[in-house]
């Protein structure tokens, strides 16, 4: 999963690197779409968490027929929900982008880029649901391979569709979205066919299964969705603060957002692969194994992210030159890298605790922790830093917010696991 996440997030960063060659305004226009893209991703991830939990529990109970019905339901219902959301975001795009601080010179780019970007987001959501079904069945290898293949397709198509080739002109900014849509469409056809071939989906009994499963599904999905929707809301508020500083700052913030997800690839892979394991241990009442898994995961998060963050901070000038063509954007990006990247060690701890909470039956606590991370720790520190010291203060405030969030998550996890029936050595 780490390899797959690396390739998937890597091609998103490659998109931004190619778009940066078009100029600061197209890159800023793309940056304004990130919060809305995160909104779609938040809903799809929340649904994926719920369906993976229900399918894994059904398989653990030997209810294979029910697991097949659940797989079909999430693909149909999830695709419909994301499609409705995409149409709403298309219909109200201009008022939304205006609220985010977009200026008139970016609207032309947004009008041409946003429709194909929404199409690619819908295809990506369907592909994510298929991946969730595979992970629930214990197969992480095929999703990882397909992430690599789709990223390579996108990488090959990006320069062709953005800049053109030979006598054929490129499409500019929309070309990046069309490249992603084509790559996701190919991945969906390949994995969807494999899903039906393995017999992990069913066409029968779906209505009755929907009536039976919607309550437990929403019991997991609703808090998970709220948790996942908080980051895009916070991203909207954050970019509105950044927009007051200038276009080069917005462009640098967009590149840093892509770099953030890429640098967190190991954490993201663990948030995908750890919950099914924790859920099975939870079902067996094996709290000793749960403690061991969490200690290992948190240890990897801190050591890996801190080491990676320090190395990238040291190489920030060269990384800035590689990602941004404009010298002003490079300068702003270097400052963000030096402050934010090391702080992701604490952010990784918080992300893993939230993921564990959803897997171990604490979805409300996980939701509250997500809210505290963003609206008590991160945003207040970011805003206060910007007010006190401008761009430098904003970067320092965002890093401080990540550190505080990691500390809060660690203290909460210790408190929860200290309960007598959840201590190590307890089974049954």
CSV table of C-alpha atoms in Angstrom, one decimal:
chain,number,residue,atom,x,y,z
A,1,UNK,CA,0.0,0.0,0.0
A,2,UNK,CA,2.9,2.4,0.7
A,3,UNK,CA,4.2,1.9,-2.8
A,4,UNK,CA,0.7,2.4,-4.2
A,5,UNK,CA,0.1,5.5,-2.2
A,6,UNK,CA,3.6,6.9,-3.2
A,7,UNK,CA,2.8,6.5,-6.8
A,8,UNK,CA,-0.8,7.9,-6.5
A,9,UNK,CA,0.3,11.0,-4.5
A,10,UNK,CA,3.4,11.3,-6.6
A,11,UNK,CA,1.5,11.8,-9.8
A,12,UNK,CA,-0.6,14.5,-8.1
A,13,UNK,CA,2.7,16.3,-7.3
A,14,UNK,CA,3.8,15.8,-10.9
A,15,UNK,CA,0.5,17.4,-12.1
A,16,UNK,CA,1.4,20.5,-10.0
A,17,UNK,CA,5.0,20.5,-11.2
A,18,UNK,CA,3.8,20.5,-14.9
A,19,UNK,CA,1.1,23.1,-14.2
A,20,UNK,CA,3.7,25.3,-12.5
A,21,UNK,CA,5.4,25.6,-15.9
A,22,UNK,CA,2.3,27.2,-17.3
A,23,UNK,CA,2.7,30.1,-14.9
A,24,UNK,CA,1.7,31.3,-11.4
A,25,UNK,CA,-2.0,32.1,-12.3
A,26,UNK,CA,-2.8,28.5,-13.5
A,27,UNK,CA,-1.0,27.0,-10.5
A,28,UNK,CA,-3.0,29.3,-8.2
A,29,UNK,CA,-6.2,28.4,-10.0
A,30,UNK,CA,-5.5,24.7,-9.4
A,31,UNK,CA,-4.7,25.5,-5.7
A,32,UNK,CA,-8.2,26.9,-5.2
A,33,UNK,CA,-9.7,23.6,-6.3
A,34,UNK,CA,-7.8,21.6,-3.6
A,35,UNK,CA,-10.3,22.2,-0.7
A,36,UNK,CA,-13.2,21.1,-2.9
A,37,UNK,CA,-11.3,18.1,-4.1
A,38,UNK,CA,-10.6,17.2,-0.5
A,39,UNK,CA,-14.3,17.5,0.2
A,40,UNK,CA,-15.1,14.8,-2.3
A,41,UNK,CA,-12.2,12.7,-1.0
A,42,UNK,CA,-13.4,13.1,2.5
A,43,UNK,CA,-16.9,11.7,1.7
A,44,UNK,CA,-15.5,8.8,-0.3
A,45,UNK,CA,-13.0,7.9,2.4
A,46,UNK,CA,-15.7,8.0,5.1
A,47,UNK,CA,-17.9,5.6,3.1
A,48,UNK,CA,-14.9,3.4,2.3
A,49,UNK,CA,-14.0,3.1,6.0
A,50,UNK,CA,-17.6,2.0,6.8
A,51,UNK,CA,-18.0,-0.5,4.0
A,52,UNK,CA,-14.5,-2.0,4.7
A,53,UNK,CA,-15.5,-2.5,8.4
A,54,UNK,CA,-18.8,-4.1,7.6
A,55,UNK,CA,-17.4,-6.4,4.9
A,56,UNK,CA,-14.5,-7.5,7.1
A,57,UNK,CA,-16.9,-8.3,9.9
A,58,UNK,CA,-19.2,-10.2,7.6
A,59,UNK,CA,-16.3,-12.3,6.3
A,60,UNK,CA,-15.1,-12.9,9.9
A,61,UNK,CA,-18.6,-14.2,10.7
A,62,UNK,CA,-18.6,-16.5,7.7
A,63,UNK,CA,-21.4,-14.4,5.9
A,64,UNK,CA,-19.8,-14.4,2.4
A,65,UNK,CA,-23.1,-13.8,0.6
A,66,UNK,CA,-23.7,-10.7,2.7
A,67,UNK,CA,-20.2,-9.5,2.0
A,68,UNK,CA,-21.0,-9.7,-1.7
A,69,UNK,CA,-24.2,-7.8,-1.4
A,70,UNK,CA,-22.4,-5.1,0.7
A,71,UNK,CA,-19.8,-4.7,-2.1
A,72,UNK,CA,-22.4,-4.1,-4.7
A,73,UNK,CA,-24.3,-1.6,-2.5
A,74,UNK,CA,-21.3,0.6,-1.8
A,75,UNK,CA,-20.3,0.8,-5.5
A,76,UNK,CA,-23.8,1.8,-6.5
A,77,UNK,CA,-24.7,4.1,-3.6
A,78,UNK,CA,-21.3,5.6,-3.3
A,79,UNK,CA,-21.1,6.4,-7.0
A,80,UNK,CA,-24.5,8.1,-6.9
A,81,UNK,CA,-23.6,10.2,-3.8
A,82,UNK,CA,-20.3,11.4,-5.3
A,83,UNK,CA,-22.0,12.1,-8.6
A,84,UNK,CA,-24.6,14.3,-6.9
A,85,UNK,CA,-21.9,16.1,-5.0
A,86,UNK,CA,-19.9,16.7,-8.1
A,87,UNK,CA,-22.9,18.2,-9.9
A,88,UNK,CA,-23.6,20.6,-7.0
A,89,UNK,CA,-19.9,21.7,-6.9
A,90,UNK,CA,-20.1,22.4,-10.7
A,91,UNK,CA,-23.4,24.3,-10.4
A,92,UNK,CA,-22.1,26.6,-7.7
A,93,UNK,CA,-18.5,26.8,-8.6
A,94,UNK,CA,-18.2,30.5,-9.1
A,95,UNK,CA,-19.7,31.6,-5.8
A,96,UNK,CA,-17.6,29.0,-4.0
A,97,UNK,CA,-14.4,30.0,-5.6
A,98,UNK,CA,-15.2,33.7,-4.9
A,99,UNK,CA,-15.6,32.9,-1.2
A,100,UNK,CA,-12.3,31.1,-1.2
A,101,UNK,CA,-10.6,34.3,-2.4
A,102,UNK,CA,-10.2,33.6,-6.1
A,103,UNK,CA,-9.6,36.7,-8.3
A,104,UNK,CA,-11.1,37.5,-11.7
A,105,UNK,CA,-7.9,36.5,-13.5
A,106,UNK,CA,-8.2,32.9,-12.3
A,107,UNK,CA,-11.9,32.4,-13.2
A,108,UNK,CA,-11.2,31.6,-16.8
A,109,UNK,CA,-8.8,28.8,-15.9
A,110,UNK,CA,-11.2,27.5,-13.3
A,111,UNK,CA,-14.1,27.3,-15.7
A,112,UNK,CA,-12.1,25.1,-18.2
A,113,UNK,CA,-10.4,23.0,-15.5
A,114,UNK,CA,-13.2,22.3,-13.0
A,115,UNK,CA,-15.5,20.1,-15.2
A,116,UNK,CA,-12.9,17.5,-16.2
A,117,UNK,CA,-11.5,17.7,-12.7
A,118,UNK,CA,-14.9,16.8,-11.2
A,119,UNK,CA,-15.2,13.9,-13.7
A,120,UNK,CA,-11.8,12.6,-12.6
A,121,UNK,CA,-12.8,12.9,-9.0
A,122,UNK,CA,-15.9,10.8,-9.6
A,123,UNK,CA,-13.9,8.1,-11.4
A,124,UNK,CA,-11.3,8.2,-8.6
A,125,UNK,CA,-14.0,7.8,-6.0
A,126,UNK,CA,-15.5,4.7,-7.7
A,127,UNK,CA,-12.0,3.3,-8.0
A,128,UNK,CA,-11.4,3.9,-4.3
A,129,UNK,CA,-14.6,2.0,-3.4
A,130,UNK,CA,-13.3,-0.9,-5.4
A,131,UNK,CA,-10.0,-0.7,-3.6
A,132,UNK,CA,-11.9,-0.7,-0.3
A,133,UNK,CA,-13.6,-4.0,-1.2
A,134,UNK,CA,-10.2,-5.6,-2.1
A,135,UNK,CA,-8.7,-4.4,1.2
A,136,UNK,CA,-11.6,-5.8,3.2
A,137,UNK,CA,-10.9,-9.2,1.6
A,138,UNK,CA,-7.3,-8.9,2.7
A,139,UNK,CA,-5.9,-8.1,-0.8
A,140,UNK,CA,-3.8,-5.0,-0.7
A,141,UNK,CA,-1.5,-6.1,-3.5
A,142,UNK,CA,-3.8,-5.5,-6.5
A,143,UNK,CA,-4.8,-2.0,-5.3
A,144,UNK,CA,-1.2,-1.2,-4.8
A,145,UNK,CA,-0.3,-2.4,-8.3
A,146,UNK,CA,-3.1,-0.5,-9.9
A,147,UNK,CA,-2.1,2.7,-8.1
A,148,UNK,CA,1.3,2.4,-9.7
A,149,UNK,CA,-0.1,1.6,-13.1
A,150,UNK,CA,-2.6,4.5,-13.1
A,151,UNK,CA,0.1,6.9,-11.9
A,152,UNK,CA,2.4,5.9,-14.8
A,153,UNK,CA,-0.5,6.4,-17.3
A,154,UNK,CA,-1.1,9.9,-15.8
A,155,UNK,CA,2.6,10.7,-15.9
A,156,UNK,CA,2.8,9.7,-19.6
A,157,UNK,CA,-0.3,11.7,-20.6
A,158,UNK,CA,0.4,14.8,-18.6
A,159,UNK,CA,3.0,16.5,-20.8
A,160,UNK,CA,1.1,15.4,-24.0
A,161,UNK,CA,-2.3,16.7,-22.9
A,162,UNK,CA,-1.0,19.9,-21.1
A,163,UNK,CA,1.7,21.0,-23.6
A,164,UNK,CA,0.9,19.0,-26.8
A,165,UNK,CA,3.2,17.0,-29.0
A,166,UNK,CA,4.4,17.8,-32.4
A,167,UNK,CA,1.7,19.6,-34.5
A,168,UNK,CA,-1.0,18.9,-31.9
A,169,UNK,CA,-1.4,21.7,-29.4
A,170,UNK,CA,-2.0,20.9,-25.7
A,171,UNK,CA,-5.0,21.8,-23.6
A,172,UNK,CA,-3.1,23.6,-20.9
A,173,UNK,CA,-4.5,23.4,-17.4
A,174,UNK,CA,-7.6,21.2,-18.3
A,175,UNK,CA,-5.1,18.6,-19.9
A,176,UNK,CA,-3.9,17.7,-16.4
A,177,UNK,CA,-7.5,16.8,-15.3
A,178,UNK,CA,-8.2,14.8,-18.5
A,179,UNK,CA,-5.0,12.8,-18.0
A,180,UNK,CA,-6.1,11.9,-14.5
A,181,UNK,CA,-9.6,11.0,-15.7
A,182,UNK,CA,-8.2,8.7,-18.4
A,183,UNK,CA,-5.9,7.0,-15.9
A,184,UNK,CA,-8.7,6.5,-13.3
A,185,UNK,CA,-11.0,5.2,-16.0
A,186,UNK,CA,-8.5,2.6,-17.1
A,187,UNK,CA,-8.0,1.5,-13.4
A,188,UNK,CA,-11.7,1.2,-12.8
A,189,UNK,CA,-12.2,-1.0,-15.8
A,190,UNK,CA,-9.3,-3.3,-14.8
A,191,UNK,CA,-10.2,-3.6,-11.1
A,192,UNK,CA,-13.9,-3.8,-11.7
A,193,UNK,CA,-13.5,-6.7,-14.0
A,194,UNK,CA,-11.3,-8.5,-11.5
A,195,UNK,CA,-13.9,-7.8,-8.8
A,196,UNK,CA,-16.7,-9.5,-10.7
A,197,UNK,CA,-14.4,-12.4,-11.8
A,198,UNK,CA,-13.6,-13.2,-8.2
A,199,UNK,CA,-17.2,-13.2,-7.3
A,200,UNK,CA,-17.0,-10.5,-4.6
A,201,UNK,CA,-20.1,-8.7,-5.7
A,202,UNK,CA,-23.7,-9.8,-6.1
A,203,UNK,CA,-26.9,-8.6,-7.9
A,204,UNK,CA,-29.4,-10.4,-5.6
A,205,UNK,CA,-30.9,-9.3,-2.3
A,206,UNK,CA,-29.6,-5.8,-2.5
A,207,UNK,CA,-32.8,-4.0,-1.5
A,208,UNK,CA,-33.2,-6.2,1.6
A,209,UNK,CA,-29.5,-5.9,2.5
A,210,UNK,CA,-29.7,-2.1,2.2
A,211,UNK,CA,-32.6,-2.0,4.6
A,212,UNK,CA,-30.7,-4.2,7.0
A,213,UNK,CA,-27.3,-2.6,6.8
A,214,UNK,CA,-28.0,1.2,6.5
A,215,UNK,CA,-28.1,1.7,10.3
A,216,UNK,CA,-24.7,0.1,11.1
A,217,UNK,CA,-23.3,1.6,8.0
A,218,UNK,CA,-24.3,5.1,9.0
A,219,UNK,CA,-23.1,4.4,12.6
A,220,UNK,CA,-19.6,4.1,11.3
A,221,UNK,CA,-19.8,6.2,8.1
A,222,UNK,CA,-21.4,9.3,9.6
A,223,UNK,CA,-18.6,10.1,12.2
A,224,UNK,CA,-16.0,9.0,9.7
A,225,UNK,CA,-17.4,11.3,7.1
A,226,UNK,CA,-17.5,14.2,9.5
A,227,UNK,CA,-13.9,13.5,10.4
A,228,UNK,CA,-12.9,13.4,6.8
A,229,UNK,CA,-14.9,16.5,5.9
A,230,UNK,CA,-13.2,18.6,8.6
A,231,UNK,CA,-9.8,18.7,6.7
A,232,UNK,CA,-11.3,20.2,3.5
A,233,UNK,CA,-13.3,22.7,5.6
A,234,UNK,CA,-10.1,23.7,7.4
A,235,UNK,CA,-8.3,23.8,4.1
A,236,UNK,CA,-10.9,26.3,2.8
A,237,UNK,CA,-10.4,28.5,5.8
A,238,UNK,CA,-6.6,28.1,5.6
A,239,UNK,CA,-6.4,29.1,1.9
A,240,UNK,CA,-8.6,32.1,2.6
A,241,UNK,CA,-6.0,33.3,5.1
A,242,UNK,CA,-3.2,32.5,2.6
A,243,UNK,CA,-5.1,34.3,-0.3
A,244,UNK,CA,-4.8,37.6,1.6
A,245,UNK,CA,-1.0,37.4,1.2
A,246,UNK,CA,-0.8,37.1,-2.6
A,247,UNK,CA,-0.8,34.8,-5.6
A,248,UNK,CA,2.7,33.5,-5.1
A,249,UNK,CA,1.8,32.5,-1.5
A,250,UNK,CA,-1.3,30.7,-2.8
A,251,UNK,CA,0.7,28.8,-5.4
A,252,UNK,CA,3.3,27.9,-2.8
A,253,UNK,CA,0.6,26.7,-0.4
A,254,UNK,CA,-0.9,24.5,-3.1
A,255,UNK,CA,2.5,22.9,-3.9
A,256,UNK,CA,3.1,22.4,-0.1
A,257,UNK,CA,-0.3,20.7,0.2
A,258,UNK,CA,0.7,18.2,-2.5
A,259,UNK,CA,4.1,17.7,-0.9
A,260,UNK,CA,2.3,17.1,2.4
A,261,UNK,CA,0.3,14.2,1.1
A,262,UNK,CA,3.3,12.7,-0.7
A,263,UNK,CA,5.5,12.9,2.5
A,264,UNK,CA,2.8,11.2,4.5
A,265,UNK,CA,2.6,8.2,2.2
A,266,UNK,CA,3.7,5.7,4.9
A,267,UNK,CA,1.2,7.1,7.3
A,268,UNK,CA,-1.6,7.0,4.7
A,269,UNK,CA,-0.7,3.4,3.8
A,270,UNK,CA,-0.9,2.4,7.5
A,271,UNK,CA,-4.3,4.1,7.9
A,272,UNK,CA,-5.5,1.9,5.1
A,273,UNK,CA,-3.9,-1.4,6.1
A,274,UNK,CA,-3.9,-1.2,9.9
A,275,UNK,CA,-7.7,-0.9,10.6
A,276,UNK,CA,-8.7,-4.3,9.2
A,277,UNK,CA,-6.1,-5.9,11.4
A,278,UNK,CA,-7.1,-3.9,14.4
A,279,UNK,CA,-10.8,-4.7,13.7
A,280,UNK,CA,-10.2,-8.4,13.7
A,281,UNK,CA,-8.2,-8.2,16.9
A,282,UNK,CA,-11.0,-6.1,18.4
A,283,UNK,CA,-13.6,-8.8,17.4
A,284,UNK,CA,-11.5,-11.4,19.1
A,285,UNK,CA,-10.9,-9.3,22.2
A,286,UNK,CA,-7.2,-9.5,21.8
A,287,UNK,CA,-6.1,-6.3,23.4
A,288,UNK,CA,-2.5,-7.4,23.9
A,289,UNK,CA,-2.1,-7.6,20.1
A,290,UNK,CA,-3.9,-4.3,19.7
A,291,UNK,CA,-1.4,-2.6,22.1
A,292,UNK,CA,1.6,-4.2,20.1
A,293,UNK,CA,0.2,-3.0,16.8
A,294,UNK,CA,-0.4,0.5,18.0
A,295,UNK,CA,3.1,0.8,19.6
A,296,UNK,CA,4.7,-0.4,16.3
A,297,UNK,CA,2.6,1.9,14.1
A,298,UNK,CA,3.2,5.0,16.3
A,299,UNK,CA,6.9,4.3,16.5
A,300,UNK,CA,7.2,4.0,12.7
A,301,UNK,CA,5.2,7.2,12.3
A,302,UNK,CA,7.5,9.2,14.5
A,303,UNK,CA,10.8,7.9,13.4
A,304,UNK,CA,10.0,7.8,9.7
A,305,UNK,CA,8.3,11.2,9.5
A,306,UNK,CA,10.9,13.0,11.6
A,307,UNK,CA,13.8,11.6,9.6
A,308,UNK,CA,12.1,12.4,6.3
A,309,UNK,CA,11.1,15.8,7.4
A,310,UNK,CA,14.6,16.8,8.5
A,311,UNK,CA,16.1,15.5,5.3
A,312,UNK,CA,13.6,17.4,3.1
A,313,UNK,CA,14.0,20.5,5.2
A,314,UNK,CA,17.8,20.4,4.6
A,315,UNK,CA,17.2,20.0,0.8
A,316,UNK,CA,14.4,22.6,0.7
A,317,UNK,CA,16.1,25.0,-1.8
A,318,UNK,CA,16.7,22.2,-4.4
A,319,UNK,CA,13.2,20.8,-3.8
A,320,UNK,CA,11.7,24.3,-4.3
A,321,UNK,CA,13.5,24.7,-7.6
A,322,UNK,CA,12.3,21.3,-8.8
A,323,UNK,CA,8.7,22.0,-8.0
A,324,UNK,CA,8.2,25.7,-8.8
A,325,UNK,CA,9.4,27.7,-11.8
A,326,UNK,CA,8.7,31.2,-10.4
A,327,UNK,CA,11.5,32.4,-8.0
A,328,UNK,CA,8.9,34.1,-5.7
A,329,UNK,CA,7.0,30.8,-5.4
A,330,UNK,CA,10.3,29.0,-4.8
A,331,UNK,CA,11.2,31.3,-1.9
A,332,UNK,CA,7.8,30.9,-0.3
A,333,UNK,CA,7.7,27.2,-0.7
A,334,UNK,CA,11.2,26.7,0.9
A,335,UNK,CA,10.0,28.4,4.0
A,336,UNK,CA,6.9,26.1,4.2
A,337,UNK,CA,9.0,23.0,3.7
A,338,UNK,CA,11.4,23.9,6.5
A,339,UNK,CA,8.7,24.5,9.0
A,340,UNK,CA,6.0,22.0,8.1
A,341,UNK,CA,7.8,18.8,7.0
A,342,UNK,CA,9.3,17.9,10.4
A,343,UNK,CA,6.0,18.6,12.1
A,344,UNK,CA,4.3,15.8,10.2
A,345,UNK,CA,5.8,13.4,12.7
A,346,UNK,CA,3.3,14.6,15.2
A,347,UNK,CA,0.6,14.9,12.5
A,348,UNK,CA,1.1,11.2,11.7
A,349,UNK,CA,0.5,10.2,15.3
A,350,UNK,CA,-2.8,12.0,15.2
A,351,UNK,CA,-3.9,10.4,11.9
A,352,UNK,CA,-3.1,6.9,13.2
A,353,UNK,CA,-5.0,7.5,16.4
A,354,UNK,CA,-8.1,8.7,14.5
A,355,UNK,CA,-7.8,5.6,12.2
A,356,UNK,CA,-7.5,3.3,15.1
A,357,UNK,CA,-10.5,4.9,16.8
A,358,UNK,CA,-12.7,4.1,13.7
A,359,UNK,CA,-11.5,0.5,13.7
A,360,UNK,CA,-11.8,-0.1,17.4
A,361,UNK,CA,-15.3,1.2,18.0
A,362,UNK,CA,-14.6,4.8,19.0
A,363,UNK,CA,-15.9,6.7,15.9
A,364,UNK,CA,-17.2,9.7,18.0
A,365,UNK,CA,-13.9,10.1,19.8
A,366,UNK,CA,-12.1,9.9,16.5
A,367,UNK,CA,-14.4,12.6,15.1
A,368,UNK,CA,-13.8,14.9,18.1
A,369,UNK,CA,-10.1,14.4,17.9
A,370,UNK,CA,-10.2,15.3,14.2
A,371,UNK,CA,-12.1,18.5,15.1
A,372,UNK,CA,-9.7,19.4,17.9
A,373,UNK,CA,-6.7,18.9,15.6
A,374,UNK,CA,-8.0,21.3,13.0
A,375,UNK,CA,-10.1,23.9,14.8
A,376,UNK,CA,-8.4,24.0,18.3
A,377,UNK,CA,-4.8,23.4,17.4
A,378,UNK,CA,-4.0,24.0,13.7
A,379,UNK,CA,-6.2,26.9,12.4
A,380,UNK,CA,-5.9,29.1,15.5
A,381,UNK,CA,-2.1,28.8,15.4
A,382,UNK,CA,-2.0,29.4,11.7
A,383,UNK,CA,-4.1,32.5,11.9
A,384,UNK,CA,-2.4,33.9,14.9
A,385,UNK,CA,1.0,33.3,13.3
A,386,UNK,CA,-0.1,35.1,10.1
A,387,UNK,CA,-1.4,38.1,12.1
A,388,UNK,CA,1.8,38.4,14.1
A,389,UNK,CA,4.5,37.7,11.5
A,390,UNK,CA,2.9,37.3,8.0
A,391,UNK,CA,4.1,34.4,5.9
A,392,UNK,CA,6.9,33.4,8.3
A,393,UNK,CA,4.4,33.3,11.2
A,394,UNK,CA,1.8,31.4,9.2
A,395,UNK,CA,4.3,28.6,8.5
A,396,UNK,CA,5.5,28.5,12.1
A,397,UNK,CA,1.9,28.5,13.4
A,398,UNK,CA,0.9,25.7,11.1
A,399,UNK,CA,3.8,23.6,12.3
A,400,UNK,CA,3.0,24.3,16.0
A,401,UNK,CA,-0.6,23.3,15.4
A,402,UNK,CA,0.6,19.9,14.1
A,403,UNK,CA,2.8,19.3,17.1
A,404,UNK,CA,0.0,20.2,19.5
A,405,UNK,CA,-2.4,17.9,17.7
A,406,UNK,CA,0.0,15.0,17.9
A,407,UNK,CA,0.4,15.5,21.7
A,408,UNK,CA,-3.3,15.6,22.2
A,409,UNK,CA,-3.9,12.4,20.2
A,410,UNK,CA,-1.2,10.6,22.2
A,411,UNK,CA,-2.6,11.6,25.5
A,412,UNK,CA,-6.1,10.6,24.4
A,413,UNK,CA,-4.9,7.2,23.2
A,414,UNK,CA,-3.1,6.5,26.5
A,415,UNK,CA,-6.3,7.4,28.5
A,416,UNK,CA,-8.5,5.1,26.4
A,417,UNK,CA,-6.2,2.1,26.5
A,418,UNK,CA,-5.7,2.5,30.2
A,419,UNK,CA,-9.2,1.2,30.9
A,420,UNK,CA,-9.1,-2.1,32.7
A,421,UNK,CA,-10.9,-4.1,29.9
A,422,UNK,CA,-8.6,-2.6,27.2
A,423,UNK,CA,-5.2,-3.1,28.8
A,424,UNK,CA,-2.5,-5.4,27.4
A,425,UNK,CA,-2.9,-9.0,28.3
A,426,UNK,CA,-6.8,-8.9,28.2
A,427,UNK,CA,-8.4,-11.4,25.9
A,428,UNK,CA,-12.1,-12.1,25.3
